Coordinates of C-alpha atoms in Angstrom, one line a residue:
Chain A
M1 CA 6.6 59.6 123.7
T2 CA 3.7 60.7 121.1
L3 CA 1.3 63.8 121.6
D4 CA -0.6 65.0 118.8
R5 CA -1.3 68.1 117.9
R6 CA -4.1 70.0 120.3
E7 CA -1.8 68.1 123.7
L8 CA 1.3 70.3 121.9
L9 CA -0.5 73.7 121.1
Q10 CA -1.8 72.7 125.3
R11 CA 1.4 72.1 126.1
A12 CA 2.9 75.6 124.6
L13 CA 0.1 77.3 125.2
L14 CA 0.4 76.4 129.3
A15 CA 4.3 77.4 129.5
G16 CA 3.7 80.6 126.8
L17 CA 0.5 81.7 130.1
G18 CA 2.7 80.5 132.3
A19 CA -0.4 79.4 134.0
S20 CA -2.8 77.0 134.7
L21 CA -6.3 77.7 134.2
P22 CA -8.0 76.2 136.1
G23 CA -5.7 75.6 139.1
E24 CA -5.4 80.1 139.3
A25 CA -9.6 81.0 139.0
L26 CA -10.0 78.4 141.2
A27 CA -8.1 79.9 143.7
A28 CA -9.1 82.7 142.8
G29 CA -13.4 82.3 142.9
L30 CA -12.5 79.8 146.6
A31 CA -12.8 82.9 148.2
A32 CA -15.7 84.2 146.4
A33 CA -17.9 81.1 146.1
A34 CA -19.9 79.4 148.3
Q35 CA -18.2 76.3 149.7
P36 CA -20.3 72.6 149.9
Q37 CA -19.8 71.6 153.6
W38 CA -18.3 68.6 153.0
A39 CA -15.0 70.4 150.9
L40 CA -13.3 71.1 154.1
A41 CA -12.7 66.8 154.0
L42 CA -10.1 69.0 151.4
G43 CA -9.3 71.8 153.8
D44 CA -6.2 73.7 153.6
V45 CA -3.8 72.9 157.4
D46 CA -1.4 75.7 157.6
G47 CA 1.5 73.8 159.5
D48 CA 1.7 71.0 161.6
I49 CA -0.6 69.9 164.3
S50 CA 1.5 70.0 167.5
P51 CA 0.9 67.2 169.9
R52 CA -2.8 67.5 172.4
A53 CA -5.1 65.9 173.7
L54 CA -8.5 65.1 172.7
T55 CA -12.0 65.2 174.3
R56 CA -13.7 61.8 175.1
L57 CA -17.3 61.6 173.7
H58 CA -19.2 58.7 174.9
G59 CA -17.6 55.0 176.1
R60 CA -14.2 53.9 177.2
L61 CA -11.4 53.0 175.7
P62 CA -10.9 48.9 176.1
A63 CA -8.2 48.2 178.2
N64 CA -6.0 46.2 175.8
L65 CA -5.9 49.0 173.4
E66 CA -3.2 51.0 173.8
G67 CA -0.9 51.7 170.8
T68 CA -0.3 54.9 168.2
L69 CA -3.4 54.8 164.8
Y70 CA -1.1 56.7 162.2
R71 CA -3.1 58.1 158.9
N72 CA -1.7 59.8 156.2
G73 CA -3.3 62.0 153.3
P74 CA -3.2 65.7 151.1
A75 CA -4.0 68.3 153.6
L76 CA -2.1 71.1 151.5
F77 CA -3.6 72.0 148.2
R78 CA -3.4 75.6 147.8
R79 CA -0.5 78.3 147.8
G80 CA -0.5 81.8 146.8
G81 CA -3.6 82.0 144.3
T82 CA -3.2 78.8 142.8
A83 CA -3.9 75.1 143.4
V84 CA -3.6 71.6 142.4
N85 CA -5.5 70.7 140.6
H86 CA -6.4 66.8 141.8
W87 CA -6.7 65.7 145.2
F88 CA -4.1 62.9 145.4
D89 CA -1.5 65.7 144.8
G90 CA -1.5 67.7 148.1
D91 CA 1.0 67.7 150.7
G92 CA 0.9 64.5 152.7
L93 CA 0.4 65.2 156.5
V94 CA 1.4 62.3 159.0
R95 CA -1.1 62.5 161.6
A96 CA -0.9 59.5 164.7
F97 CA -3.5 58.7 167.2
A98 CA -2.1 57.9 170.4
L99 CA -4.1 55.9 172.9
R100 CA -3.3 55.6 176.3
N101 CA -4.6 55.4 179.7
G102 CA -7.9 55.7 178.4
R103 CA -6.7 59.2 177.1
A104 CA -6.1 60.1 173.2
M105 CA -3.8 62.5 171.6
L106 CA -3.3 64.2 168.8
Q107 CA 0.2 65.3 167.0
A108 CA -0.2 65.6 163.0
R109 CA 3.5 66.7 160.5
F110 CA 4.0 67.7 156.9
V111 CA 6.8 64.9 155.0
D112 CA 9.1 67.2 154.1
T113 CA 9.4 66.9 150.7
V114 CA 11.3 68.3 148.0
K115 CA 8.2 68.6 146.5
R116 CA 6.9 71.1 149.8
Q117 CA 9.9 72.8 149.9
I118 CA 10.3 73.7 146.4
E119 CA 6.3 74.6 146.4
A120 CA 7.1 76.3 149.8
A121 CA 9.7 78.3 148.7
A122 CA 8.0 79.7 145.3
G123 CA 4.8 80.5 147.6
R124 CA 3.0 78.7 144.9
I125 CA 1.9 75.5 143.3
V126 CA 4.2 74.2 140.7
Q127 CA 4.9 70.9 140.9
P128 CA 3.0 68.2 138.5
G129 CA 1.2 64.7 140.1
F130 CA -1.6 62.5 139.4
G131 CA -4.0 65.2 137.8
T132 CA -1.7 68.3 138.2
P133 CA 0.3 69.8 135.0
I134 CA 3.5 72.3 135.3
R135 CA 3.7 75.6 135.8
P136 CA 6.6 77.7 136.1
G137 CA 9.5 77.4 138.2
A138 CA 9.3 73.8 138.4
V139 CA 12.1 71.7 139.5
L140 CA 11.5 67.8 137.5
G141 CA 15.3 66.0 137.8
S142 CA 14.0 62.8 140.0
A143 CA 10.5 61.2 140.5
D144 CA 10.7 61.8 144.0
D145 CA 10.7 66.2 142.8
T146 CA 6.6 65.1 142.7
N147 CA 6.9 63.1 145.5
A148 CA 4.2 64.0 147.4
A149 CA 4.3 60.7 149.8
N150 CA 0.7 62.1 150.9
T151 CA -0.6 58.1 150.7
H152 CA -0.3 55.2 153.3
V153 CA 1.7 55.0 156.7
I154 CA 3.6 51.7 157.9
A155 CA 5.3 50.9 160.3
A156 CA 8.8 48.8 159.4
G157 CA 12.6 48.2 161.3
G158 CA 11.1 51.0 163.5
R159 CA 10.8 53.8 161.1
L160 CA 7.9 54.8 160.0
L161 CA 7.7 54.8 156.2
A162 CA 5.3 57.8 153.9
L163 CA 4.2 56.2 151.0
W164 CA 3.4 57.6 147.5
E165 CA 3.4 55.4 144.7
A166 CA 5.1 56.7 141.6
G167 CA 8.6 57.0 145.0
S168 CA 10.1 56.3 147.3
A169 CA 8.9 55.2 150.2
H170 CA 10.4 58.2 153.2
A171 CA 11.6 57.7 156.5
L172 CA 10.0 59.3 160.0
D173 CA 10.7 59.0 163.8
P174 CA 7.6 57.4 165.1
A175 CA 7.8 59.7 168.3
T176 CA 8.1 63.3 166.4
L177 CA 7.0 62.6 162.9
A178 CA 9.8 64.1 161.3
T179 CA 11.2 63.2 158.5
D180 CA 14.2 61.5 158.0
G181 CA 14.3 61.3 153.3
P182 CA 13.4 59.6 151.2
V183 CA 14.6 55.7 151.8
T184 CA 17.2 54.2 149.6
F185 CA 16.9 50.3 149.8
R186 CA 19.9 49.8 147.3
P187 CA 22.1 52.3 145.5
D188 CA 20.6 51.0 141.9
L189 CA 17.6 50.9 143.4
K190 CA 17.5 55.2 144.1
G191 CA 13.7 56.9 143.2
M192 CA 11.9 53.4 142.3
P193 CA 8.2 53.7 143.0
F194 CA 6.9 52.1 146.0
L195 CA 3.2 51.2 145.8
A196 CA 1.3 52.8 148.3
H197 CA 0.0 49.0 149.8
P198 CA 3.0 46.8 150.4
K199 CA 1.2 43.3 151.5
V200 CA 2.5 41.5 154.5
E201 CA 2.8 37.9 155.6
A202 CA 1.8 36.1 158.7
S203 CA 5.6 36.2 159.1
G204 CA 5.8 40.1 159.0
R205 CA 7.7 39.8 155.6
I206 CA 6.9 42.2 152.8
W207 CA 5.7 42.6 149.2
N208 CA 5.2 45.4 147.0
I209 CA 5.5 46.9 143.1
G210 CA 6.9 49.9 141.4
L211 CA 5.5 50.5 138.2
S212 CA 7.1 52.0 134.7
G213 CA 4.6 51.5 131.7
K214 CA 4.4 48.3 130.6
S215 CA 7.5 46.9 133.5
A216 CA 7.2 45.8 137.1
F217 CA 9.6 45.8 139.5
V218 CA 8.9 43.2 142.6
W219 CA 10.5 44.2 145.6
R220 CA 11.1 41.8 148.9
L221 CA 11.4 43.4 152.1
S222 CA 12.3 41.7 155.3
A223 CA 9.9 42.4 158.6
A224 CA 12.9 44.6 159.2
G225 CA 11.7 46.3 156.6
A226 CA 15.3 45.4 155.3
L227 CA 15.9 44.9 150.9
E228 CA 15.8 41.1 150.4
A229 CA 15.3 40.9 147.3
G230 CA 14.0 42.5 143.7
Q231 CA 13.8 41.7 140.5
L232 CA 12.5 43.2 137.1
I233 CA 9.2 41.4 135.6
K234 CA 7.5 42.3 132.0
L235 CA 3.5 42.8 132.1
P236 CA 0.9 42.4 129.6
R237 CA -0.5 45.9 129.8
A238 CA 0.8 49.2 130.4
S239 CA -2.6 50.0 134.1
Y240 CA -2.9 52.2 136.1
M241 CA -2.0 50.3 139.6
H242 CA -3.2 51.4 142.5
D243 CA -2.9 48.3 144.6
F244 CA -2.8 44.7 144.3
T245 CA -3.3 42.6 146.5
M246 CA -1.2 37.9 147.1
T247 CA -2.1 35.0 148.6
Q248 CA 0.3 32.9 150.8
R249 CA 1.7 31.3 147.7
H250 CA 0.9 34.3 145.1
L251 CA 1.1 37.7 143.9
I252 CA -2.2 39.0 141.7
I253 CA -1.8 42.1 139.9
V254 CA -5.2 43.4 138.1
L255 CA -4.0 45.1 134.7
Q256 CA -7.0 47.6 134.5
P257 CA -7.8 48.6 131.3
W258 CA -7.2 52.7 131.9
L259 CA -3.9 52.5 130.3
H260 CA -0.7 54.6 130.1
E261 CA -0.7 55.5 126.3
T262 CA 1.7 58.8 126.6
A263 CA 4.5 60.2 128.0
D264 CA 2.4 63.3 129.2
M265 CA 1.8 65.9 131.9
P266 CA 0.1 65.3 134.8
F267 CA 0.0 61.6 134.5
S268 CA -3.6 61.3 134.4
R269 CA -3.7 63.1 130.4
G270 CA -1.4 59.8 129.4
M271 CA -3.9 57.5 130.5
R272 CA -6.5 56.4 127.8
W273 CA -9.5 54.1 128.9
R274 CA -10.3 51.3 126.8
P275 CA -13.2 49.3 128.1
E276 CA -13.0 46.9 125.0
Q277 CA -9.9 45.1 125.5
G278 CA -11.3 43.8 129.2
T279 CA -9.4 42.9 132.8
R280 CA -7.0 40.5 132.9
V281 CA -5.3 39.6 136.4
L282 CA -1.9 38.4 136.5
V283 CA -1.6 35.2 138.7
I284 CA 2.5 35.2 139.8
D285 CA 4.2 31.6 142.4
K286 CA 6.4 34.4 144.9
A287 CA 9.0 31.9 144.4
D288 CA 9.7 31.6 141.0
L289 CA 8.4 35.7 139.1
T290 CA 8.6 33.6 136.1
R291 CA 6.1 31.1 136.9
Q292 CA 2.8 33.6 135.8
R293 CA -0.6 32.5 134.5
V294 CA -2.8 35.7 133.2
Y295 CA -6.6 35.5 133.9
E296 CA -9.6 37.3 132.0
L297 CA -12.7 39.5 133.3
P298 CA -14.7 41.9 132.0
A299 CA -13.7 46.0 131.9
L300 CA -13.3 47.6 135.2
F301 CA -12.0 50.2 137.7
F302 CA -10.6 49.9 141.6
F303 CA -8.2 51.4 143.4
H304 CA -8.5 48.9 146.6
L305 CA -8.6 45.5 146.9
G306 CA -9.3 42.9 150.0
D307 CA -6.0 40.6 150.9
G308 CA -6.6 37.4 148.3
W309 CA -7.1 33.5 149.6
E310 CA -6.4 30.0 148.3
D311 CA -8.1 26.9 148.6
K312 CA -7.0 24.0 149.2
D313 CA -7.8 23.0 145.1
G314 CA -5.8 25.8 144.9
T315 CA -8.7 28.3 143.7
I316 CA -8.1 31.8 144.4
H317 CA -10.4 34.5 145.8
F318 CA -9.8 38.1 146.5
D319 CA -12.1 40.8 147.3
G320 CA -12.1 44.5 146.0
A321 CA -14.0 48.0 145.7
F322 CA -14.4 47.9 142.1
D323 CA -15.9 51.0 139.7
D324 CA -17.2 50.9 136.3
S325 CA -15.0 53.6 134.9
P326 CA -11.7 55.5 135.6
L327 CA -14.1 59.2 135.8
F328 CA -13.9 59.4 139.3
A329 CA -9.5 59.0 139.2
S330 CA -10.1 61.4 136.2
E331 CA -12.5 64.1 136.7
T332 CA -14.2 63.8 139.8
A333 CA -11.3 63.6 142.2
S334 CA -10.0 67.0 140.0
A335 CA -13.3 68.8 141.2
L336 CA -13.3 68.0 144.6
V337 CA -10.7 70.6 145.1
E338 CA -12.8 72.6 143.9
G339 CA -15.5 72.2 145.9
R340 CA -17.4 70.3 143.3
Y341 CA -18.6 67.1 143.3
P342 CA -20.2 66.2 139.0
R343 CA -20.3 62.7 139.4
T344 CA -21.7 59.8 142.1
E345 CA -19.5 57.4 142.7
R346 CA -20.4 53.5 143.2
P347 CA -17.4 51.8 143.4
L348 CA -19.2 48.5 144.8
L349 CA -17.6 45.3 146.6
R350 CA -17.3 42.5 144.9
L351 CA -15.2 38.7 144.8
V352 CA -12.7 37.5 142.5
T353 CA -12.7 34.4 141.9
L354 CA -9.7 32.3 139.7
H355 CA -10.3 28.7 139.2
P356 CA -7.6 26.5 138.1
N357 CA -9.0 25.2 135.3
G358 CA -8.5 29.0 133.7
R359 CA -11.3 31.0 134.1
A360 CA -12.4 33.8 136.1
Q361 CA -16.0 34.4 137.9
M362 CA -17.0 37.9 139.5
Q363 CA -19.2 37.8 141.8
S364 CA -21.0 41.4 143.2
T365 CA -23.4 43.2 146.0
E366 CA -24.7 45.9 145.5
I367 CA -23.1 47.2 148.6
T368 CA -20.8 51.2 148.0
A369 CA -17.5 50.0 150.0
E370 CA -13.9 51.5 149.4
F371 CA -10.7 51.3 151.6
L372 CA -10.4 47.6 152.7
R373 CA -9.0 46.3 155.7
N374 CA -8.4 42.6 156.4
P375 CA -7.3 41.1 159.8
V376 CA -3.3 41.5 159.5
G377 CA -1.7 37.3 158.8
S378 CA -5.2 35.7 158.0
P379 CA -3.9 33.6 155.4
G380 CA -7.8 31.7 154.9
P381 CA -11.1 32.8 154.9
R382 CA -11.7 36.3 155.8
P383 CA -14.0 39.4 157.0
T384 CA -13.2 42.5 154.9
F385 CA -13.7 45.7 157.0
H386 CA -14.7 48.5 154.8
V387 CA -16.3 52.2 154.8
G388 CA -19.3 52.6 152.2
G389 CA -23.4 54.3 152.3
Y390 CA -22.3 56.5 149.0
R391 CA -25.1 58.9 148.1
P392 CA -25.8 60.9 145.5
E393 CA -25.7 64.1 147.6
R394 CA -22.7 64.4 148.7
P395 CA -18.9 62.7 148.2
F396 CA -17.2 60.3 150.2
A397 CA -18.6 57.5 152.7
R398 CA -20.7 57.4 156.2
S399 CA -21.0 54.3 157.1
I400 CA -17.8 51.0 158.2
N401 CA -19.6 48.2 156.9
R402 CA -18.2 44.0 157.5
W403 CA -19.1 41.9 155.0
D404 CA -18.8 38.3 155.2
W405 CA -18.1 36.3 152.3
Q406 CA -19.0 32.6 153.3
R407 CA -22.3 34.0 155.0
G408 CA -23.0 36.3 152.9
R409 CA -24.0 38.6 155.4
G410 CA -22.5 41.5 156.0
Q411 CA -23.1 44.9 159.3
S412 CA -23.2 48.3 159.4
H413 CA -22.9 51.5 161.5
D414 CA -24.0 54.5 159.5
F415 CA -22.7 57.4 161.1
G416 CA -25.2 59.4 159.6
A417 CA -25.4 62.3 157.0
Q418 CA -22.9 64.9 158.7
Q419 CA -20.4 62.5 158.8
I420 CA -17.4 61.7 156.9
V421 CA -16.2 58.5 157.6
E422 CA -12.8 57.6 156.5
E423 CA -10.7 54.6 156.3
F424 CA -11.6 51.8 159.5
V425 CA -8.1 50.1 160.1
P426 CA -8.4 46.1 162.5
A427 CA -6.8 46.8 165.6
G428 CA -6.7 43.1 167.6
R429 CA -10.5 42.6 168.5
W430 CA -11.4 46.2 167.1
L431 CA -11.6 48.3 164.6
I432 CA -10.1 51.7 164.8
G433 CA -10.8 54.9 162.6
T434 CA -11.4 58.5 162.2
T435 CA -14.8 60.5 160.7
I436 CA -15.1 64.4 159.9
N437 CA -17.7 65.5 161.9
L438 CA -19.4 68.7 159.2
A439 CA -21.3 70.3 162.1
A440 CA -18.4 70.1 164.4
R441 CA -16.2 71.0 162.1
A442 CA -14.4 68.3 164.2
T443 CA -11.6 64.9 163.2
E444 CA -13.4 62.5 165.4
L445 CA -11.8 59.4 166.9
H446 CA -14.1 56.2 166.7
V447 CA -13.3 52.2 168.6
L448 CA -15.7 49.7 167.4
D449 CA -15.7 45.9 168.2
S450 CA -14.8 44.6 164.8
R451 CA -17.7 42.3 165.5
H452 CA -20.5 43.9 166.4
I453 CA -20.0 46.8 164.2
D454 CA -23.9 47.9 164.1
A455 CA -23.8 48.6 167.9
G456 CA -21.1 51.6 167.0
P457 CA -18.1 52.9 168.8
V458 CA -17.6 51.8 171.5
A459 CA -15.5 54.7 172.1
S460 CA -15.8 58.3 171.0
F461 CA -12.9 61.0 170.7
R462 CA -13.1 64.6 168.9
A463 CA -10.2 66.8 168.3
D464 CA -10.0 70.7 168.3
V465 CA -9.2 70.8 164.3
A466 CA -10.7 70.0 161.1
L467 CA -8.3 67.7 159.8
P468 CA -8.8 67.1 156.0
H469 CA -9.8 63.7 154.7
S470 CA -6.9 60.6 154.8
F471 CA -6.4 57.9 152.8
H472 CA -4.3 54.9 155.0
G473 CA -3.0 54.4 157.5
S474 CA -1.9 51.0 160.2
W475 CA -2.5 50.2 163.8
M476 CA 1.1 50.2 166.1
P477 CA 0.2 48.2 169.3
A478 CA 2.8 49.9 172.2
Chain B
M1 CA 41.8 95.7 92.8
K2 CA 39.0 93.9 93.3
S3 CA 39.7 90.3 93.4
I4 CA 42.6 91.1 96.1
A5 CA 39.5 92.9 97.4
L6 CA 37.6 89.2 97.2
L7 CA 40.9 87.0 98.5
T8 CA 41.9 89.5 100.9
A9 CA 37.9 89.0 102.0
A10 CA 38.8 84.7 101.5
L11 CA 41.9 85.1 103.9
L12 CA 40.2 86.9 106.7
A13 CA 37.0 84.7 107.1
A14 CA 39.1 81.6 107.0
A15 CA 41.5 82.5 109.0
P16 CA 41.1 80.6 112.6
A17 CA 39.9 83.4 115.0
A18 CA 41.5 83.0 118.1
A19 CA 40.8 80.2 120.1
T20 CA 40.1 80.4 123.4
N21 CA 40.1 78.7 126.5
L22 CA 37.0 77.6 129.6
T23 CA 37.6 76.6 133.0
V24 CA 34.7 75.0 134.5
V25 CA 34.7 74.7 138.2
F26 CA 32.3 72.4 140.0
T27 CA 30.8 73.0 143.5
V28 CA 30.2 69.5 144.3
T29 CA 28.6 69.0 148.1
D30 CA 26.9 65.7 147.6
A31 CA 29.2 63.3 147.9
P32 CA 33.7 63.3 148.3
T33 CA 34.4 60.3 146.4
G34 CA 34.6 59.8 142.8
Q35 CA 34.7 62.1 139.2
I36 CA 32.8 64.4 137.6
M37 CA 32.1 63.3 133.6
L38 CA 31.2 65.9 131.8
S39 CA 30.5 66.7 127.7
L40 CA 30.8 69.8 126.4
Y41 CA 28.7 71.1 122.9
D42 CA 28.7 73.7 120.8
N43 CA 24.9 73.1 118.7
E44 CA 21.8 73.1 119.7
A45 CA 21.4 69.8 117.3
G46 CA 24.1 68.4 119.4
H47 CA 23.1 69.1 122.6
D48 CA 18.8 69.4 122.5
A49 CA 18.8 65.8 120.2
G50 CA 21.3 63.5 121.8
G51 CA 23.8 64.1 119.4
K52 CA 28.0 64.3 119.6
P53 CA 29.5 66.4 122.4
V54 CA 32.9 68.7 120.8
R55 CA 35.2 67.2 123.9
A56 CA 34.2 65.7 127.0
A57 CA 36.6 65.5 130.4
A58 CA 35.8 63.6 133.6
V59 CA 37.7 65.1 136.1
P60 CA 39.1 64.2 140.0
V61 CA 36.3 65.2 142.8
K62 CA 38.8 67.0 145.6
D63 CA 37.8 69.2 148.2
G64 CA 34.5 69.5 147.4
K65 CA 35.6 70.7 144.3
A66 CA 36.7 69.6 140.5
I67 CA 38.0 72.1 137.9
A68 CA 38.0 70.9 133.6
Q69 CA 39.7 72.5 131.5
F70 CA 38.9 73.0 127.4
D71 CA 41.9 74.7 125.4
G72 CA 42.1 75.6 122.1
L73 CA 37.9 76.1 121.4
A74 CA 36.7 78.5 119.0
P75 CA 34.6 81.2 120.1
G76 CA 31.4 80.7 120.5
R77 CA 28.3 79.2 121.8
Y78 CA 29.1 76.5 124.4
A79 CA 26.6 74.2 126.9
I80 CA 27.5 71.3 129.4
K81 CA 26.2 68.5 130.3
S82 CA 28.0 67.2 133.6
F83 CA 27.2 64.1 135.9
H84 CA 29.3 62.9 139.6
D85 CA 30.4 59.3 139.4
I86 CA 30.3 58.6 143.3
D87 CA 31.1 54.9 142.2
G88 CA 34.0 55.9 139.7
D89 CA 32.6 53.6 137.5
G90 CA 33.5 55.9 134.8
K91 CA 29.3 55.5 133.7
M92 CA 26.0 57.3 135.6
G93 CA 24.2 55.3 137.3
M94 CA 20.6 53.8 136.4
T95 CA 17.5 52.7 137.9
P96 CA 16.4 49.7 137.2
F97 CA 13.7 51.8 135.0
G98 CA 16.3 53.5 133.4
M99 CA 16.0 56.2 135.6
P100 CA 19.4 57.8 136.6
T101 CA 21.2 57.2 140.2
E102 CA 23.6 59.7 140.5
P103 CA 23.6 63.9 140.7
F104 CA 23.6 65.2 137.3
A105 CA 23.5 69.3 136.4
F106 CA 23.8 71.8 133.7
S107 CA 25.6 74.6 132.4
N108 CA 24.0 77.5 133.7
N109 CA 23.2 75.4 136.8
A110 CA 19.8 75.4 134.2
Q111 CA 17.5 73.4 136.0
P112 CA 16.2 69.4 134.3
Q113 CA 12.5 70.1 133.1
G114 CA 11.4 66.3 133.2
G115 CA 14.2 65.2 131.1
P116 CA 17.4 67.4 130.2
A117 CA 17.1 71.4 130.9
P118 CA 17.3 72.2 126.8
W119 CA 19.6 75.0 125.3
S120 CA 18.2 78.2 125.3
A121 CA 18.8 77.4 129.5
T122 CA 22.2 76.2 129.5
S123 CA 24.3 77.3 126.8
F124 CA 26.6 80.3 127.7
I125 CA 29.4 82.7 125.6
V126 CA 33.3 81.7 125.3
D127 CA 34.8 84.7 123.7
G128 CA 38.3 86.7 125.1
D129 CA 41.8 85.2 126.1
S130 CA 40.0 82.9 128.5
A131 CA 36.7 81.9 130.5
T132 CA 35.3 80.2 133.5
T133 CA 31.8 78.6 134.4
S134 CA 30.3 77.9 137.2
I135 CA 28.1 74.4 138.4
T136 CA 27.2 72.6 141.2
I137 CA 26.0 69.9 141.8
R138 CA 24.5 69.2 145.0

C-alpha cells in the first residue's frame, strides 16, 4: 500500500476526530434543507415491507404473464445522525412484485448482512464502502463485513442470490425473502468477490468473475447454481469493473482506465482516472482461459454492458452504456445522497465491434442509456432494452427504450418529468419494470409489449409506498 | 561502600524477575473440530510488523474450549494472534486472493481493522505467579 502524506494526514485526522465530517454534516442538514423532489429515490426505508396488494392504474396483465419480478437496491442510507457517502453504500432491500390472477402484490425485505447487523447495533453508519469512509466502531475482519448485498438479485438452484461486487452472494428464500447468509461455493472460496452481473448461457450455465487488483477469479456455475469450476487469471491492469460480458464462446472483460492504484478506504479513493492509457478489451476463450486476445479502444467509462454476439467469421459485437469519465461514480453518486446533482450524467449507447484482424471499432448513438438488458438466451443479434431520457435538470432516467443495432432503429416511451424510470427486464414477449412516481410519491409497476415500447404500458400498478431507486432484478416465471 | 552498592544494583538488575505462567482460554463457537493455533508476542514491533513470536502453540478444540499454557514468561506486556484451524491442516486457509478462510481472533478480543488488530488494542499485562486471558473465536 502506498499512501502519500496528505492521505496519511487525512486518515489520522479522521481517526482522531472519530468522524467523517461530510456524512455528519449531511445528516444534520438533511432535516433542515429542503430536498429536491427526486431525493425520494435515495430515501430511507425503516424496515421490511409486509406483503400488500398494488392498486391497478390502467390496463390488464397479459394472461401468460404470471411470476415474480425480484429487484434489489440500496434502501437505507442514514442512521442516528450519520449517513453513507455514496449511493452504492446503502443496505440492500430485495423487493418481490408477484403477478398472479391479474393482480400484483409487493413485499420487500432487507438482506440481513453483517454490515447491517453491525450498524443496527451501533445505531450509526460505521462500515466503509465504495465511497463511505471507515468510522469508529467499524469491524473489518473479511470482505463480507462491508458487503451491502444491494446490487442485483438472481435465482439459481431454488434460491435467490442477492449480489454485490466485492464479496459473497447472499442466499435468500424466494418465498419469504429471509436471508440464509453468504454463499460459500467451496471452503477455500469463502468471501471471494462475485460480481453483481453473472452472465447466463442459453443452457442455463452461469459465468461470473470476481476481482482483486490485477487478478480475476472466473466462476463457472451449473444452471442449478453449483460450482463447476473456478480459475484465477491475471489481468493486464487493475481496472474498476462492475460488469463484463460474453458470447457463446468467449468471455469479454473491458478494462477501462479507472485504475485501482492504492489500497485505500473508501474504495473509490484508491482509484485514478488515466485516460491516456485508453481502454483495453480482453477476449478469453471459455474452453481454455489461457487463450486470450487484447483489443484497444479509446478511454471510456462504463458500468453496464449488453450481451455479446459473434458472427460466423469470429467478429464479436457487444453494446454498453459508455460515459467519458468516472465522475458519476467518483462524485455525482456521492452528492445524490445529499440531495445534490452537481453534474449532468450522459452515458451513451454504443456498440463495440472486435474484428478478427485485431482491430476494435466503436459506433455511438446519441441516445442516453443505462441498465441495458437483452432477451434471455439469444446468442445472435438481439434488441437491447434500456432506460434513457437523461436530462440536465434532474438525475435518473425518464424513459424506457428499445434499440436494434441491425436496423439502426429504436423505440421509446417517455414516462415524463414526474417519473424516475428504473431497469426493465424482459419477460418473454413482455418487458416489466418499476418507476418512482414523484407526484404520487409511490413506486409503480409497469408492463410493456417489448415489440411496441412506444405504445406505453399495457398495464400499470401503484404501491402504497415509495421505495428508493433499485439497481437490478430478475423475472421468475411462475 | 560505593562499589558494593554498585555491585548490588548490578546483581539486582541482572537477576531474573520471577517467572510467571500464562493460561489462554479459548471459547470456540464456530466449529467443533480442529485446533487453535496461536502466537504470543512480547513487543509491539514484532507484533505489528510481522516479526517472530516469542512462543507458539497448537491446542485441540474440545467441547467448545481450547486451553493453551505458556510457562516461565518474564512479566510484562504480551499479545496473542490466533486462528481456528478447523480442518486441522496446520495452516491458515486462504482464498485464491490470499484472504483468510478460517476464523481468527486477537487477545482482548480486539477487532480487526482491515488487517490484524494492533498491539495497542491487543496487548495485556502478564505478572504475578500466573495470569489468565480469554479469547472468543466465533
